[in-house]
Amino acid sequence: MKARFEVNGREVEVAVEPRLTLADCLRHHLRLTGTHVGCEHGVCGACTVLVDGKAVRSCLILAVQAEGSRVVTVEGLSNDEGLTPLQASFRKHHALQCGFCTPGMITTAHALLSEEPECDADRVREVLSGNLCRCTGYVSIVEAVLDARAAYKGGSR
Amino acid sequence: MKNTFIGAPMERREDLRFLRGRGEYVDDLEVEGLLHAVILRSSVAHGRLASLDTSAALKCPGVHAVITAKDMPGGVPIIPMRLQPLPEFKPYEQPVLAYDKVRYVGEPVAVVLAESVALGEDALEVIGLHIEPLPAISGHTTAAQDRSLLFEGSGSNCALVFHARKGDADAAFREAPYARRERLSTGRHYGLTMEPRGVMAQWNAETSRLVVSGAAKVPFFNRRILAKQIGLPETAIEMIENDVGGGYGARGEFYPEDFLIPFAARHINRPVKWTEDRRENLMAMNHAREAAADIEIACTRDGTILALRGDVHNDMGAYMRTNGAVGARNVCQFLAGPYRVPHVKLDSHLWMTNKTPVGTYRGPGRFESNFFLERLIDMVAADLDIDRLELRRRNLVTQAEQPYPIAHVQPTDAKDQYDSGEYGAAFEQCLREIAWHEKAKLCGRSIEGRYHGLGISCFIEGGAAGPKETARLEINDDGTFSVYLGTTSVGQGVETIFAQIAADALEVPIDRIRHVHHGSTHYVSEGFGAYHSRSTVMGGSALLDATKNLNAAIRAAGAKRLGCDASAIAINGDKVSSSDGHSFPLSALAGLTAEGTFHNHHHTYSYGTHAAHVAVDPKLGRIEIIDYVVVQDVGRAVNPLTLRGQVIGAVVQGLGGACLEHLQYDGEGQFLTGSLADYLLPTATDFPNLRCVITEDYPSPNNPLGAKGAGEGGIIAAGGALANAVAHALAPFGAEPRTLPLSPSKLWELVGRKKA
Amino acid sequence: MKMPPFDYACPATLAEAIALLSAHGGDAKVLAGGQSLVPILAFRLAAPKLLVDLRKLTDLRTIKITPDGVALGAMVRWCDIESDKRLRTAHPLLLAAVAHVAHYQIRNRGTVGGSIAHADPAAEIPGVAVTCEAEIVVMGEAGPRAIKAVDFFQGALTTALKPDEIIVEIRLPPWPAGRRWGFQEFARRRGDFALAAAALFYDTDVTGKAANTHVGVIGVADRPLRLPSVEAVLNGAAVDVATIAKAEAATIAAIDPDSDIHASGAYRKALAGTMVERALKMAAEQT
């Protein structure tokens, strides 16, 4: 089956089996390997991407369901010149170690801060409770997201 | 110029790629002609392999081959042990593929090679696997009956008993005025990594060379095993370490797949990649921590500990893994923890059961033994009517007693001594940090329906396992430096920490250390890897040796060029200069390289204390951690930022093991926790209130950095601290936790029907 | 954990969707948010030949609030419910329950209809549906029918849906101002399925005593349960400490939950009682 959708601002068309997940499509057909697969049953959050502006688990979406959607991955939230304010905040607070959960944390935090730049620590923890991290123990991740709020309040990212 | 990069909380270099999704983990790799391996695993816990019919699978679309034991006519290779490779363990080592019996749910039986993972999994469903079930051994008590044997030839389900001895415990117990005996146990859980395992193998038939990607932890050792098993010289095999999504002791040991995938690549003469999925990972990555203790402690009436005696029964699963004996040995060798215990008689039994085999998980054996002892100490304090803080104070080892010898373990002949530290100082600091004395009156009090409690637990953490490590430095074309390490990365930040060490030792700005390469076998002549908290000490010390050797080489080259004495040469930024002002650029020496090594037979012992303040809702069985503090002395901190990350990360893993994570089996050895909805990991909302304080009061005398391995202390005392806090919160109910994990259901049962 | 192969259709109308289901007998499955179905397929616990994606049926994604009550279109997502301010007064019990459902990312995709059709015994929305005597409106080849919630949930992951039927709407009866309600859940971690939960409401008569009490418990049986014996304790009584204690005891007496790897039956029993007790306290203290 064919599916056409937008990924990181670019129109793509893929020919895939219906059973192929969006996560696998991004990783193997489009070679955007920043989105990671940690469980394939919708629990760990490592596969989080934005679809039409909303953070979703790409392992629970069929690639063919993405037809006509706007998909943004961690690569689409990055640039070649340096780190975005959210990424810089993660680095400053040592909010990552092995890096495997990190793309999911970045996309989820970006979605949250875009919608709720005034969120407090409890809200950040609540939203991130759907993203598992095994290395950091979360404290530094929450600190990093809170510290990045300033960049979203002005409307910049 | 005197640098001070060591000790600076520097931001990490590796973050630049991880934050942008530009990391390269093994499943990200793609090569031309790649086939995907999918593994058929036993769904029966114990049985005879009656028949295996792959004919239907071979006809499935996209399937190229199905590998079984029949494809190994010379015999199915057996995985040897890496640590404590005692002859007693030989009968219990694992074949890379089951060929006559299966012994655990998840044991590999066949490998399908297909054009996609999905097509491979389709083929799995039509493989005719018939297993005649045998009675399953579901725990150590059944194992001890020896009625059903996992390994008929060996005659016993007990692989070995470790004996930890010090002084004369039997005499001490005979004469002791007080003793207490308890049964305590820790539940099975494991070092689940967010990235499941993976291996990609590429075979070049023309050159007879094998390249294996996905290596981690101990690639040099694994290469040695693979070379022997597959019949190639080590020099024909290259192991490449890509980015690694966590290790914690579980990833990187030699597993069946580490042979099966390279074998498959050579067998079919195409590159082969295997990516473990989460369902597999739960049943195939090393399990850990399941131990049942029946131990007693003897004391004087004033609370001086005299002796520890008893048995610990370790549930080893179906095979002895490469490092499976470590936890069982540690649990008896280190049961005394940071306390002065003159007499020890502990036997640690290794029982084979029909469950996933056991390996190390951060703080192996130490998490278990800390829980056992620290619960006992609180019970003793209550019996003797001595304040539990005072009891600990009286028995914590002091700096004046260092190096402090611990129990001797046979048959491994493991003798050790703690290196340095005033354990009571960390203890007092922890009490201050959590404001224990202000909060002590809350213990056992109900506030808004929740009972408050404080708990404390003291630990030592062994690190810097030997025997040696290697590092290499090379001058690049532009006069910058590259570092090559036998140390491996599992996410702990080696690229940054070793740049700090190198920059300080070479006395150059840190951006002159351009690259830190790690893990892969082509970087250094020999490497030993990352385990037992050894990277900073062993790799770092080897790097210091390498910088010494490189400095000498630069001075010799400089002396030749500038026609002066080597002692008159110095490096200034990107130039080599002599004391009389002549110089040339470092880039002129591009290609100059020097190796360094560090040999070590003395472990380091980081130490500290955990304190927890909890509020328990007895009707829900819910534990809320109001405050949690770790004070840990690490000798010398290379990077305080990453060190804090290690401690907090370890604490959360420990708390997960104390109240959430539990790998469960039924009486027939059926695996019950097969998804992340069943195996519960801590999330961001579970333990938000954690703090740590790092001190550098007592450097280790055993290495030039003075550092102590410090990645495991955060996990070791978490079970003991939490359980003690809960015990004190629920004291009005007489609830004494003796088993981990403390699930809500278990906690509620502890409380029982008693009303406070 | 790759899914078994299936065909995929994305019909533009409800009639097309029904026709597809009908043509495939029991071999076709409806795909709504996918948050429950896709994991089942990933574990190969089901192998449908066809998935019928409802995402083009945008008519099913409306929330209608009228004097007849709250009608949730089957494709309404959790995030739609959370962001609909009208529900704060139109159905506060629904809002409170939805706050416990799963996690942020799942709430952006998961649907009410999907949750109802999946019928997990520990899911919040089936529990609210049973407590509130909701009607599940389904459409099939034979036309529409409205099924009472208590008849709809027939067991664990088992409903009254015929193979050709699709849920189109969940109708909750109107919610009067002044109604007292409580929702209490205890799960191992935030967003997990309930170990036990209570969803209840009552109105008050002129003397302030409870009337029209509806008490439902979640996670203690193979489906959500109304507890008439508990309701009988409350109806006509002042909801004070003594009555609440009686209601807790009646809850415990009325249920017989199983044990599983997460909790013993005895614990779940007691927990359900505590959930009812705390939900009643919550209701009684509402201003």
CSV table of C-alpha atoms in Angstrom, one decimal, chain B residues 117-118 121-122 125 277 279 617 619-620 622 659-660 664 672-678 680-681 685-686 743-745 748-749, chain C residues 1-5 42-44 103 186 188-190 192 195 248 260-264 266-268 270-271 274-275 277-278:
chain,number,residue,atom,x,y,z
B,117,VAL,CA,11.8,-9.4,10.9
B,118,ALA,CA,8.1,-9.6,10.2
B,121,GLU,CA,8.2,-14.1,12.8
B,122,ASP,CA,5.6,-15.4,10.4
B,125,GLU,CA,4.6,-19.8,13.8
B,277,ASP,CA,12.4,-7.3,21.1
B,279,ARG,CA,9.1,-9.7,24.9
B,617,ASP,CA,-1.1,4.4,53.5
B,619,LYS,CA,-5.2,0.6,53.4
B,620,LEU,CA,-3.7,1.0,50.0
B,622,ARG,CA,1.1,2.6,49.1
B,659,CYS,CA,8.8,-2.1,45.4
B,660,LEU,CA,7.9,-2.4,41.7
B,664,GLN,CA,7.4,-14.0,38.2
B,672,LEU,CA,4.2,-14.6,33.9
B,673,THR,CA,5.7,-11.1,33.4
B,674,GLY,CA,6.0,-11.0,29.7
B,675,SER,CA,5.4,-7.3,29.0
B,676,LEU,CA,6.1,-3.9,30.4
B,677,ALA,CA,2.5,-3.8,31.7
B,678,ASP,CA,3.5,-6.7,34.0
B,680,LEU,CA,6.8,-2.5,36.3
B,681,LEU,CA,9.6,0.0,35.9
B,685,THR,CA,6.0,10.2,39.1
B,686,ASP,CA,7.1,7.4,41.4
B,743,SER,CA,4.1,-4.4,46.5
B,744,PRO,CA,0.9,-2.7,47.8
B,745,SER,CA,-0.7,-6.1,48.1
B,748,TRP,CA,-1.3,-4.7,53.1
B,749,GLU,CA,-1.0,-8.3,54.1
C,1,MET,CA,7.0,-8.3,18.0
C,2,LYS,CA,5.9,-7.5,14.4
C,3,MET,CA,2.2,-7.9,13.8
C,4,PRO,CA,0.8,-10.8,11.7
C,5,PRO,CA,-0.1,-9.7,8.1
C,42,ALA,CA,2.2,-7.0,18.4
C,43,PHE,CA,1.9,-9.9,20.8
C,44,ARG,CA,0.2,-12.0,18.1
C,103,HIS,CA,-0.6,8.5,29.6
C,186,PHE,CA,-5.5,3.1,43.1
C,188,ARG,CA,0.6,0.7,41.0
C,189,ARG,CA,1.8,3.7,39.1
C,190,ARG,CA,0.3,6.8,37.5
C,192,ASP,CA,-1.7,2.0,35.1
C,195,LEU,CA,-6.0,-2.4,41.0
C,248,GLU,CA,-17.4,-0.1,52.8
C,260,ASP,CA,-3.1,-12.3,39.9
C,261,ILE,CA,0.6,-11.4,39.7
C,262,HIS,CA,-0.1,-7.8,40.9
C,263,ALA,CA,-2.4,-8.4,43.8
C,264,SER,CA,-4.2,-11.0,45.9
C,266,ALA,CA,-8.1,-10.4,49.5
C,267,TYR,CA,-6.2,-7.2,49.0
C,268,ARG,CA,-8.4,-6.2,46.0
C,270,ALA,CA,-10.4,-4.6,50.9
C,271,LEU,CA,-9.1,-2.1,48.4
C,274,THR,CA,-11.5,1.6,50.6
C,275,MET,CA,-12.1,3.1,47.2
C,277,GLU,CA,-15.2,4.7,51.3
C,278,ARG,CA,-13.0,7.4,49.9
